[in-house]
Coordinates of C-alpha atoms in Angstrom, one line a residue:
Chain F
X88 CA 101.8 152.3 -17.6
X89 CA 104.1 154.7 -19.4
X90 CA 105.9 155.6 -16.3
X91 CA 106.4 151.9 -15.5
X92 CA 107.8 151.3 -18.9
X93 CA 110.2 154.2 -18.5
X94 CA 111.3 152.9 -15.2
X95 CA 112.0 149.5 -16.7
X96 CA 114.1 150.9 -19.5
X97 CA 116.0 153.1 -17.0
X98 CA 116.6 150.0 -14.9
X99 CA 117.9 148.2 -18.0
X100 CA 120.2 151.1 -18.9
X101 CA 121.6 151.2 -15.3
X102 CA 122.0 147.4 -15.4
X103 CA 123.9 147.6 -18.7
X104 CA 126.1 150.5 -17.5
X105 CA 127.0 148.6 -14.4
X106 CA 128.0 145.6 -16.4
X107 CA 129.4 147.4 -19.4
X108 CA 132.9 145.9 -18.9
X109 CA 131.4 142.4 -18.7
X110 CA 129.5 142.9 -21.9
X111 CA 132.5 144.3 -23.7
X112 CA 134.7 141.3 -22.9
X113 CA 132.0 138.8 -23.6
X114 CA 131.2 140.2 -27.1
X115 CA 134.2 138.9 -29.2
X116 CA 133.6 135.3 -28.3
X117 CA 129.9 135.6 -28.7
X118 CA 130.2 137.2 -32.1
X119 CA 132.7 134.5 -33.2
X120 CA 130.3 131.7 -32.3
X121 CA 127.2 133.4 -33.6
X122 CA 129.0 134.2 -36.9
X123 CA 129.9 130.6 -37.3
X124 CA 126.4 129.4 -36.3
X125 CA 124.8 131.7 -38.8
X126 CA 127.2 130.8 -41.6
X127 CA 126.6 127.1 -40.9
X128 CA 122.8 127.2 -40.8
X129 CA 122.5 129.6 -43.7
X130 CA 124.9 127.8 -46.0
X131 CA 123.6 124.3 -45.2
X132 CA 120.0 125.4 -46.1
X133 CA 121.0 127.3 -49.2
X134 CA 123.2 124.4 -50.4
X135 CA 120.6 121.8 -49.8
X136 CA 117.9 123.6 -51.8
X137 CA 120.3 124.3 -54.7
X138 CA 120.4 121.7 -57.4
X139 CA 123.5 121.5 -59.6
X140 CA 122.7 119.7 -62.9
X141 CA 125.5 117.7 -64.7
X142 CA 126.0 120.7 -67.0
X143 CA 126.7 122.8 -63.9
X144 CA 123.6 124.9 -64.3
X145 CA 122.1 125.7 -60.9
X146 CA 118.4 125.6 -59.9
X147 CA 117.3 127.4 -56.8
X148 CA 115.2 126.9 -54.8
X149 CA 114.2 123.3 -55.3
X150 CA 113.7 120.1 -53.4
X151 CA 115.3 118.0 -56.1
X152 CA 118.2 117.0 -53.9
X153 CA 115.9 115.5 -51.3
X154 CA 113.9 113.6 -54.0
X155 CA 117.1 112.3 -55.6
X156 CA 118.4 111.1 -52.2
X157 CA 115.1 109.4 -51.5
X158 CA 115.7 107.2 -54.6
X159 CA 119.4 106.8 -53.9
X160 CA 120.0 103.3 -52.7
X161 CA 123.3 104.1 -51.2
X162 CA 121.7 106.8 -49.1
X163 CA 118.8 104.6 -48.0
X164 CA 121.3 101.9 -47.0
X165 CA 123.4 104.4 -45.1
X166 CA 120.3 105.7 -43.3
X167 CA 119.3 102.2 -42.2
X168 CA 122.8 101.3 -41.1
X169 CA 123.0 104.5 -39.1
X170 CA 119.7 103.8 -37.3
X171 CA 120.8 100.3 -36.4
X172 CA 124.3 101.6 -35.4
X173 CA 122.7 104.2 -33.1
X174 CA 120.0 101.9 -31.6
X175 CA 122.5 99.1 -30.8
X176 CA 125.5 101.3 -29.9
X177 CA 123.9 103.7 -27.5
X178 CA 122.7 101.2 -24.9
X179 CA 126.1 99.4 -25.2
X180 CA 127.9 102.6 -24.4
X181 CA 125.7 103.0 -21.3
X182 CA 126.3 99.4 -20.3
X183 CA 130.1 99.8 -20.8
X184 CA 130.0 103.0 -18.8
X185 CA 128.0 101.4 -16.0
X186 CA 130.3 98.4 -15.7
X187 CA 133.4 100.6 -15.6
X188 CA 131.8 103.0 -13.0
X189 CA 130.6 100.0 -10.9
X190 CA 134.1 98.5 -10.9
X191 CA 135.7 101.8 -9.9
X192 CA 133.1 102.9 -7.4
X193 CA 134.3 100.4 -4.8
X194 CA 137.1 101.5 -2.4
X195 CA 140.3 99.7 -3.1
X196 CA 144.1 100.2 -3.2
X197 CA 145.3 102.0 -6.3
X198 CA 141.9 103.3 -7.2
X199 CA 143.3 106.6 -8.4
X200 CA 145.7 104.9 -10.8
X201 CA 143.0 102.6 -12.2
X202 CA 140.7 105.5 -12.6
X203 CA 143.4 107.3 -14.6
X204 CA 143.9 104.2 -16.6
X205 CA 140.2 103.9 -17.4
X206 CA 140.2 107.4 -18.8
X207 CA 143.1 106.8 -21.2
X208 CA 140.9 105.6 -24.2
X209 CA 139.2 109.0 -24.6
X210 CA 142.6 110.7 -24.6
X211 CA 144.0 108.7 -27.6
X212 CA 143.1 110.3 -30.9
X213 CA 140.2 108.6 -32.6
X214 CA 142.1 108.0 -35.8
X215 CA 144.8 106.2 -33.8
X216 CA 142.3 103.8 -32.2
X217 CA 140.7 103.2 -35.5
X218 CA 144.1 102.4 -37.1
X219 CA 145.1 100.0 -34.3
X220 CA 141.8 98.2 -34.8
X221 CA 142.4 98.2 -38.5
X222 CA 145.7 96.4 -37.9
X223 CA 144.4 94.0 -35.2
X224 CA 141.3 93.0 -37.3
X225 CA 143.3 92.4 -40.5
X226 CA 142.3 89.7 -42.9
X227 CA 143.3 86.9 -43.3
X228 CA 146.1 87.1 -40.7
X229 CA 145.7 89.7 -38.0
X230 CA 146.0 89.2 -34.3
X231 CA 142.3 88.7 -33.7
X232 CA 142.0 86.1 -36.5
X233 CA 145.2 84.4 -35.1
X234 CA 143.6 84.3 -31.7
X235 CA 140.2 83.0 -32.8
X236 CA 141.8 80.4 -35.1
X237 CA 143.5 79.0 -32.0
X238 CA 147.0 79.7 -33.2
X239 CA 148.1 80.7 -29.8
X240 CA 148.4 78.0 -27.2
X241 CA 146.7 79.9 -24.5
X242 CA 143.4 80.5 -26.3
X243 CA 140.9 77.9 -27.5
X244 CA 140.1 77.5 -31.2
X245 CA 136.8 79.1 -32.0
X246 CA 136.6 79.4 -35.8
X247 CA 138.1 77.3 -38.5
X248 CA 138.3 79.9 -41.3
X249 CA 139.6 83.5 -40.8
X250 CA 136.8 86.1 -40.6
X251 CA 136.9 88.8 -43.3
X252 CA 136.5 91.7 -40.9
X253 CA 136.1 94.4 -43.5
X254 CA 134.0 92.8 -46.2
X255 CA 130.6 92.3 -44.5
X256 CA 128.5 95.1 -43.0
X257 CA 128.0 93.2 -39.8
X258 CA 131.7 92.6 -39.1
X259 CA 133.0 95.9 -40.3
X260 CA 130.4 98.0 -38.5
X261 CA 130.7 95.7 -35.4
X262 CA 134.4 96.5 -35.2
X263 CA 133.7 100.2 -35.8
X264 CA 131.2 100.1 -33.0
X265 CA 133.6 98.3 -30.7
X266 CA 136.1 101.1 -31.4
X267 CA 133.6 103.8 -30.7
X268 CA 132.5 102.2 -27.4
X269 CA 136.1 101.6 -26.3
X270 CA 137.0 105.2 -26.9
X271 CA 134.0 106.8 -25.4
X272 CA 133.6 104.5 -22.4
X273 CA 135.4 107.0 -20.0
X274 CA 132.9 109.7 -20.7
X275 CA 129.9 107.5 -19.9
X276 CA 131.8 106.2 -16.9
X277 CA 132.5 109.7 -15.5
X278 CA 128.8 110.7 -15.8
X279 CA 127.6 107.5 -14.2
X280 CA 130.2 107.8 -11.5
X281 CA 129.1 111.3 -10.5
X282 CA 125.6 110.0 -10.4
X283 CA 126.6 107.1 -8.1
X284 CA 128.5 109.5 -5.8
X285 CA 125.5 111.7 -5.4
X286 CA 123.4 108.8 -3.9
X287 CA 123.5 109.2 -0.1
X288 CA 125.0 106.3 1.9
X289 CA 122.2 106.6 4.5
X290 CA 119.8 105.0 2.1
X291 CA 121.9 101.9 1.7
X292 CA 122.5 101.7 5.5
X293 CA 118.7 102.0 6.0
X294 CA 118.1 99.2 3.5
X295 CA 120.8 97.1 5.1
X296 CA 119.3 97.4 8.5
X297 CA 116.0 96.3 7.0
X298 CA 117.7 93.2 5.6
X299 CA 118.0 94.1 1.9
X300 CA 120.7 92.1 0.1
X301 CA 123.2 93.6 -2.4
X302 CA 121.1 92.7 -5.4
X303 CA 117.9 94.2 -3.9
X304 CA 119.8 97.4 -3.0
X305 CA 121.0 97.7 -6.5
X306 CA 117.5 97.1 -7.9
X307 CA 115.6 99.4 -5.6
X308 CA 118.0 102.1 -4.7
X309 CA 120.9 102.4 -7.1
X310 CA 119.1 101.9 -10.3
X311 CA 116.1 104.3 -9.8
X312 CA 118.4 107.0 -8.3
X313 CA 120.8 106.6 -11.2
X314 CA 118.1 107.2 -13.9
X315 CA 119.0 111.0 -14.3
X316 CA 122.7 110.1 -15.0
X317 CA 121.7 107.3 -17.2
X318 CA 119.4 109.6 -19.2
X319 CA 122.3 112.0 -19.7
X320 CA 124.5 109.3 -21.0
X321 CA 121.8 108.0 -23.4
X322 CA 121.0 111.4 -24.8
X323 CA 124.6 112.6 -25.2
X324 CA 125.9 109.3 -26.5
X325 CA 123.1 108.8 -29.0
X326 CA 124.0 112.2 -30.6
X327 CA 127.5 111.0 -30.8
X328 CA 126.5 107.7 -32.4
X329 CA 124.4 109.4 -35.0
X330 CA 127.2 111.6 -36.2
X331 CA 130.0 109.1 -35.8
X332 CA 132.6 109.5 -38.5
X333 CA 136.2 108.3 -37.9
X334 CA 135.6 104.6 -36.9
X335 CA 133.2 103.7 -39.8
X336 CA 135.4 105.8 -42.1
X337 CA 138.6 103.9 -41.4
X338 CA 137.1 100.5 -40.6
X339 CA 133.9 100.2 -42.7
X340 CA 134.7 102.1 -45.9
X341 CA 132.4 99.9 -48.0
X342 CA 129.4 100.3 -45.7
X343 CA 129.0 104.1 -45.1
X344 CA 126.9 105.6 -42.3
X345 CA 125.3 109.0 -42.9
X346 CA 128.4 110.7 -41.4
X347 CA 130.8 108.9 -43.8
X348 CA 128.4 109.3 -46.7
X349 CA 128.7 113.1 -46.3
X350 CA 132.4 112.8 -46.9
X351 CA 131.8 110.5 -49.9
X352 CA 129.3 112.9 -51.4
X353 CA 131.7 115.8 -51.0
X354 CA 134.9 114.2 -52.2
X355 CA 133.8 111.3 -54.5
X356 CA 130.5 112.5 -56.0
X357 CA 132.0 116.0 -55.9
X358 CA 128.7 117.5 -54.8
X359 CA 128.7 120.0 -52.0
X360 CA 124.9 120.3 -52.4
X361 CA 124.2 116.7 -51.9
X362 CA 126.6 116.5 -49.0
X363 CA 124.8 119.4 -47.4
X364 CA 121.4 117.8 -48.0
X365 CA 122.6 114.6 -46.3
X366 CA 123.9 116.7 -43.5
X367 CA 120.5 118.5 -43.1
X368 CA 118.7 115.1 -43.0
X369 CA 121.1 113.8 -40.4
X370 CA 120.5 117.0 -38.4
X371 CA 116.8 116.4 -38.5
X372 CA 117.2 112.8 -37.5
X373 CA 119.3 113.8 -34.5
X374 CA 116.9 116.6 -33.4
X375 CA 113.8 114.4 -33.7
X376 CA 115.4 111.4 -32.1
X377 CA 116.9 113.4 -29.3
X378 CA 113.7 115.2 -28.5
X379 CA 111.8 111.9 -28.5
X380 CA 114.4 110.3 -26.3
X381 CA 114.5 113.2 -23.9
X382 CA 110.8 113.3 -23.4
X383 CA 110.3 109.6 -23.1
X384 CA 113.1 109.5 -20.5
X385 CA 111.6 112.3 -18.4
X386 CA 108.2 110.5 -18.6
X387 CA 109.9 107.3 -17.4
X388 CA 111.5 109.2 -14.6
X389 CA 108.2 110.6 -13.5
X390 CA 106.7 107.1 -13.6
X391 CA 109.5 105.8 -11.4
X392 CA 109.0 108.6 -8.9
X393 CA 105.3 107.8 -8.6
X394 CA 106.1 104.3 -7.4
Chain V
X102 CA 132.3 103.4 2.7
X103 CA 135.4 101.7 4.2
X104 CA 134.8 98.1 4.7
X105 CA 136.9 96.2 7.2
X106 CA 139.1 93.4 6.1
X107 CA 136.9 90.9 7.6
X108 CA 133.7 91.9 5.7
X109 CA 135.7 92.1 2.5
X110 CA 136.6 88.4 2.9
X111 CA 133.0 87.4 3.2
X112 CA 131.9 89.6 0.4
X113 CA 130.6 87.2 -2.3
X114 CA 130.8 89.9 -5.0
X115 CA 134.6 90.4 -4.4
X116 CA 135.6 87.7 -6.9
X117 CA 133.1 88.9 -9.5
X118 CA 134.5 92.4 -9.1
X119 CA 138.1 91.2 -9.3
X120 CA 137.4 89.2 -12.5
X121 CA 135.6 92.1 -14.0
X122 CA 138.4 94.4 -13.1
X123 CA 141.0 92.2 -14.8
X124 CA 139.0 91.8 -18.0
X125 CA 138.4 95.6 -18.1
X126 CA 142.0 96.4 -17.6
X127 CA 143.0 93.9 -20.3
X128 CA 140.5 95.4 -22.8
X129 CA 141.8 98.9 -22.1
X130 CA 145.5 98.0 -22.1
X131 CA 145.6 95.6 -25.0
X132 CA 145.1 98.0 -28.0
X133 CA 147.6 100.4 -26.5
X134 CA 150.1 97.6 -25.9
X135 CA 149.6 96.5 -29.5
X136 CA 150.3 100.0 -30.8
X137 CA 153.6 100.1 -29.0
X138 CA 154.4 96.5 -30.0
X139 CA 153.9 97.2 -33.7
X140 CA 155.8 100.4 -33.6
X141 CA 158.9 98.7 -32.4
X142 CA 158.5 95.6 -34.6
X143 CA 161.0 94.7 -37.3
X144 CA 159.9 93.6 -40.7
X145 CA 160.0 89.9 -40.0
X146 CA 157.5 90.3 -37.1
X147 CA 155.0 92.1 -39.2
X148 CA 155.2 90.5 -42.7
X149 CA 155.1 86.9 -41.5
X150 CA 153.8 85.2 -44.6
X151 CA 150.9 83.5 -42.9
X152 CA 152.8 82.4 -39.8
X153 CA 151.5 83.6 -36.4
X154 CA 152.2 87.2 -35.7
X155 CA 154.4 87.2 -32.5
X156 CA 153.0 88.9 -29.4
X157 CA 156.4 90.5 -28.8
X158 CA 158.6 91.4 -31.9
X159 CA 161.4 89.0 -32.8
X160 CA 163.9 91.8 -33.0
X161 CA 162.7 95.0 -31.3
X162 CA 163.9 98.0 -33.2
X163 CA 163.4 101.8 -33.3
X164 CA 164.1 101.9 -37.1
X165 CA 160.6 103.1 -37.8
X166 CA 161.0 106.1 -35.6
X167 CA 164.4 106.9 -37.1
X168 CA 162.9 106.6 -40.6
X169 CA 160.1 109.0 -39.6
X170 CA 162.4 111.6 -38.3
X171 CA 164.2 111.7 -41.7
X172 CA 161.0 111.8 -43.7
X173 CA 160.2 115.4 -44.7
X174 CA 156.5 114.6 -45.1
X175 CA 156.2 113.6 -41.5
X176 CA 158.3 116.4 -40.1
X177 CA 156.2 119.0 -42.1
X178 CA 153.0 117.4 -40.8
X179 CA 154.4 117.5 -37.2
X180 CA 155.2 121.2 -37.4
X181 CA 151.9 122.0 -39.1
X182 CA 150.1 120.2 -36.4
X183 CA 152.1 122.1 -33.8
X184 CA 151.4 125.5 -35.5
X185 CA 147.7 124.9 -35.9
X186 CA 147.4 123.8 -32.3
X187 CA 149.4 126.8 -30.9
X188 CA 147.4 129.3 -32.9
X189 CA 144.1 127.6 -31.8
X190 CA 145.2 127.9 -28.2
X191 CA 146.0 131.6 -28.6
X192 CA 142.7 132.5 -30.3
X193 CA 140.6 130.3 -28.0
X194 CA 142.1 131.7 -24.8
X195 CA 142.1 135.3 -26.1
X196 CA 138.4 135.0 -26.9
X197 CA 137.3 132.5 -24.3
X198 CA 139.0 133.6 -21.0
X199 CA 137.5 137.2 -21.0
X200 CA 134.1 135.8 -22.0
X201 CA 134.2 133.2 -19.2
X202 CA 135.2 135.9 -16.7
X203 CA 132.3 138.0 -17.8
X204 CA 129.8 135.0 -17.5
X205 CA 131.2 134.1 -14.1
X206 CA 131.2 137.6 -12.6
X207 CA 128.6 139.9 -14.3
X208 CA 124.9 139.8 -14.5
X209 CA 124.7 139.4 -18.2
X210 CA 121.2 139.7 -19.7
X211 CA 120.3 136.4 -21.4
X212 CA 123.0 134.5 -19.6
X213 CA 121.0 131.2 -19.7
X214 CA 120.6 131.6 -23.5
X215 CA 124.3 132.1 -23.9
X216 CA 125.0 128.9 -21.9
X217 CA 122.5 127.0 -24.0
X218 CA 124.1 128.4 -27.2
X219 CA 127.5 127.1 -26.0
X220 CA 126.1 123.6 -25.3
X221 CA 124.3 123.4 -28.6
X222 CA 127.5 124.5 -30.5
X223 CA 129.4 121.8 -28.6
X224 CA 126.8 119.2 -29.5
X225 CA 126.4 120.3 -33.1
X226 CA 127.7 117.4 -35.3
X227 CA 131.0 118.3 -36.8
X228 CA 130.4 116.2 -39.9
X229 CA 127.5 118.4 -40.7
X230 CA 129.0 121.8 -40.0
X231 CA 132.2 120.9 -41.9
X232 CA 130.5 121.3 -45.3
X233 CA 129.2 124.8 -44.9
X234 CA 132.4 125.9 -43.2
X235 CA 134.6 124.5 -45.9
X236 CA 132.5 126.1 -48.6
X237 CA 132.7 129.4 -46.9
X238 CA 136.4 129.1 -46.3
X239 CA 137.0 128.3 -50.0
X240 CA 135.4 131.7 -50.8
X241 CA 137.5 133.4 -48.1
X242 CA 140.6 131.7 -49.4
X243 CA 141.2 130.1 -45.9
X244 CA 141.5 126.5 -47.1
X245 CA 145.0 125.0 -47.1
X246 CA 146.1 127.6 -44.5
X247 CA 147.2 127.2 -40.9
X248 CA 145.0 130.1 -39.9
X249 CA 141.9 128.5 -41.5
X250 CA 142.4 125.3 -39.7
X251 CA 142.9 127.1 -36.4
X252 CA 139.8 129.2 -36.9
X253 CA 137.8 126.0 -37.5
X254 CA 139.3 124.3 -34.4
X255 CA 138.6 127.4 -32.3
X256 CA 134.9 126.9 -33.1
X257 CA 135.2 123.4 -31.5
X258 CA 137.3 124.5 -28.6
X259 CA 135.7 127.8 -27.6
X260 CA 132.7 126.3 -25.7
X261 CA 135.1 124.0 -23.7
X262 CA 137.4 126.9 -22.9
X263 CA 134.5 129.0 -21.7
X264 CA 133.2 126.2 -19.5
X265 CA 136.5 125.3 -18.0
X266 CA 137.6 128.9 -17.4
X267 CA 134.2 129.8 -15.9
X268 CA 134.8 127.1 -13.3
X269 CA 138.3 128.5 -12.6
X270 CA 137.1 132.1 -12.2
X271 CA 134.2 131.1 -10.0
X272 CA 136.7 129.8 -7.4
X273 CA 138.5 133.2 -7.2
X274 CA 137.0 135.4 -4.4
X275 CA 135.3 138.5 -5.6
X276 CA 136.8 140.7 -2.8
X277 CA 140.2 140.6 -4.5
X278 CA 139.3 142.7 -7.5
X279 CA 137.0 144.9 -5.4
X280 CA 139.9 145.8 -3.2
X281 CA 142.1 146.5 -6.2
X282 CA 139.3 148.8 -7.6
X283 CA 139.1 150.6 -4.2
X284 CA 142.8 151.2 -4.5
X285 CA 142.2 152.8 -7.9
X286 CA 142.8 150.0 -10.4
X287 CA 140.5 150.0 -13.5
X288 CA 138.5 146.9 -14.2
X289 CA 140.7 145.9 -17.1
X290 CA 143.8 146.3 -15.0
X291 CA 142.3 144.3 -12.2
X292 CA 141.4 141.5 -14.6
X293 CA 144.8 141.4 -16.3
X294 CA 147.1 142.0 -13.4
X295 CA 145.2 140.3 -10.6
X296 CA 142.7 137.8 -11.8
X297 CA 144.5 136.2 -14.7
X298 CA 147.7 135.5 -12.7
X299 CA 145.7 133.7 -10.0
X300 CA 143.7 131.8 -12.6
X301 CA 146.8 130.8 -14.5
X302 CA 147.0 127.1 -13.5
X303 CA 143.4 126.6 -14.4
X304 CA 143.8 128.5 -17.7
X305 CA 147.0 126.5 -18.4
X306 CA 144.9 123.3 -18.1
X307 CA 142.3 124.8 -20.5
X308 CA 145.2 125.7 -22.9
X309 CA 146.4 122.1 -22.8
X310 CA 142.9 120.8 -23.3
X311 CA 142.5 123.0 -26.4
X312 CA 146.0 122.0 -27.6
X313 CA 145.0 118.3 -27.4
X314 CA 141.7 118.9 -29.1
X315 CA 143.4 120.6 -32.0
X316 CA 146.2 118.0 -32.1
X317 CA 143.6 115.2 -32.3
X318 CA 141.1 116.9 -34.6
X319 CA 140.6 115.0 -37.9
X320 CA 137.4 116.0 -39.7
X321 CA 138.0 119.8 -40.1
X322 CA 141.7 119.4 -40.8
X323 CA 140.9 116.7 -43.4
X324 CA 138.4 118.7 -45.3
X325 CA 140.4 121.9 -45.1
X326 CA 143.8 120.6 -45.9
X327 CA 143.2 117.6 -48.1
X328 CA 144.3 119.0 -51.4
X329 CA 147.1 121.3 -50.3
X330 CA 150.7 121.1 -49.2
X331 CA 150.0 121.4 -45.5
X332 CA 148.8 118.4 -43.5
X333 CA 148.4 117.8 -39.8
X334 CA 149.6 114.4 -38.4
X335 CA 146.1 112.8 -38.4
X336 CA 145.6 113.8 -42.0
X337 CA 149.1 112.6 -42.9
X338 CA 148.1 109.3 -41.3
X339 CA 145.0 109.1 -43.4
X340 CA 146.9 109.9 -46.5
X341 CA 149.5 107.2 -46.1
X342 CA 146.8 104.7 -45.2
X343 CA 145.7 104.7 -48.8
X344 CA 149.2 103.5 -49.9
X345 CA 148.7 100.3 -47.8
X346 CA 151.9 100.8 -45.8
X347 CA 153.4 98.3 -43.4
X348 CA 151.7 98.0 -40.1
X349 CA 154.8 99.0 -38.1
X350 CA 155.0 102.3 -39.9
X351 CA 151.3 103.1 -39.2
X352 CA 151.9 102.1 -35.5
X353 CA 155.0 104.3 -35.2
X354 CA 153.1 107.4 -36.5
X355 CA 150.2 106.5 -34.2
X356 CA 152.7 106.4 -31.2
X357 CA 154.2 109.8 -32.2
X358 CA 150.6 111.2 -32.4
X359 CA 149.5 109.7 -29.1
X360 CA 152.4 110.2 -26.7
X361 CA 152.0 114.0 -26.1
X362 CA 148.3 113.3 -25.6
X363 CA 148.7 110.5 -23.0
X364 CA 151.3 112.6 -21.1
X365 CA 149.3 115.8 -21.0
X366 CA 146.1 114.0 -20.2
X367 CA 147.4 113.1 -16.8
X368 CA 148.0 116.7 -16.0
X369 CA 144.6 118.1 -17.0
X370 CA 142.5 115.1 -16.0
X371 CA 140.6 117.1 -13.4
X372 CA 139.7 119.8 -15.8
X373 CA 139.1 117.5 -18.7
X374 CA 136.4 115.8 -16.7
X375 CA 134.7 119.2 -16.3
X376 CA 134.9 119.8 -20.0
X377 CA 133.7 116.3 -21.0
X378 CA 130.7 116.2 -18.7
X379 CA 129.8 119.9 -19.2
X380 CA 126.1 120.0 -19.8
X381 CA 125.6 116.4 -18.6
X382 CA 125.1 117.2 -15.0
X383 CA 122.7 120.0 -14.3

């Protein structure tokens, strides 16, 4: 037993000696990231259990921040809006990515150029996209309102009064969601595309010889085999939706999501502790939701394989 | 799958596809077109007093850009952005490239853990990490400094650099450095003089990627630089938004911010894809 242990340690030492150069050059980056990770986790927990009273006296540790937020209507509203934003936005991102990938998957002239074109949105800074939408969806007379009011000869009249795009939760968050989906579509598209490319052509040919039509092929071959890529998109995109900041910040200032509420707590309420508490709650939401999504998707995948 | 011309003609989905393609291209192009249109609009095409906003400006002009180049606020923001981005590139590559080489070549104990750490840092919400980072930077007197912003941006870019550079190093055959070592070169010498020069195109792509990430970054820059003299262009854009400026000015700044990004993106597309989908495909 002892000899075995000694042998193991010796092996480890030899292993380390052999790779000492590798370990040395890895250390700085690793330390950098670990230092930040420790700072972030430590600070966020300390801040969230520190209560700063109006007279600046500090209580520590306490759960008062959490209790306060539970009674804070602004926070509850933001939480509800964030949940809806995520639940509606994530599937839409998947659909947008699938449509784009489906369009580009086909062989055609100029495919490379169109593919490059389709990746432009993710390259444009988020704040720029948000500001363009801010301009286009202006009230009362922006381009979109002009268009919908039928003020251009080429477009039918759809509404009779201009829509106030920034003064209802539905419209402002809808525009923010559109911006988010527009910008992130390329990422979903690329993941779906790599999923599509990994499906072997033989399966389609086999199906074709057996007389399956295009729709049947899509339903029974493409869709099931695309589930892993689709799961990746859903998991990754839902995290992004939870933490979304720039679009609701610029376009829906009066209807904060949890991400934008953190900024408001920090700068307007002037409370780092409450900002950290909201951050911690958001982090918990993300972890729980993502774990749930991940396991239900792998369960679904198993069910599909059984069939 | 190459279809012959004949089967294409009979393909019933062709028209659906074509229609979808046209709609998609319009949706993607339109906001970008609008940004350029507004940036070259004259006053009368923006402030119309209730009349229809023209789809092409009445009198196209570059006066907004000329005005920006004379405005010290914008020039300062431009050079701050540039400085922060360059410093971020330097720190990220100095830390990331060796680490990536190590992960690509050596049997590091706990390598899987390190890769998971990288992905979790990449996925960690920046709106959450910004509060503790800013609070710590206030104590360290790193707020309102270029180095502080760069250090924060490096946190975001380092996982990408390591992922992209790992892919680059894995394509370089191992024999090369082994031969150099047989000839008497040390490991460090072999890395710097032989591996890095070969990996240079890939590393350059990683550098451009980091540059763009820092150039576009808003949240950390905003929290770290809001109350100081220094601003990056995205923060500058946010600051002037609260003065309700004319739309053509906003668009002109947006164009200045986007042009380097759009140009560079075409160069690094291949690598960007690797960075964006890292962790998505197992």
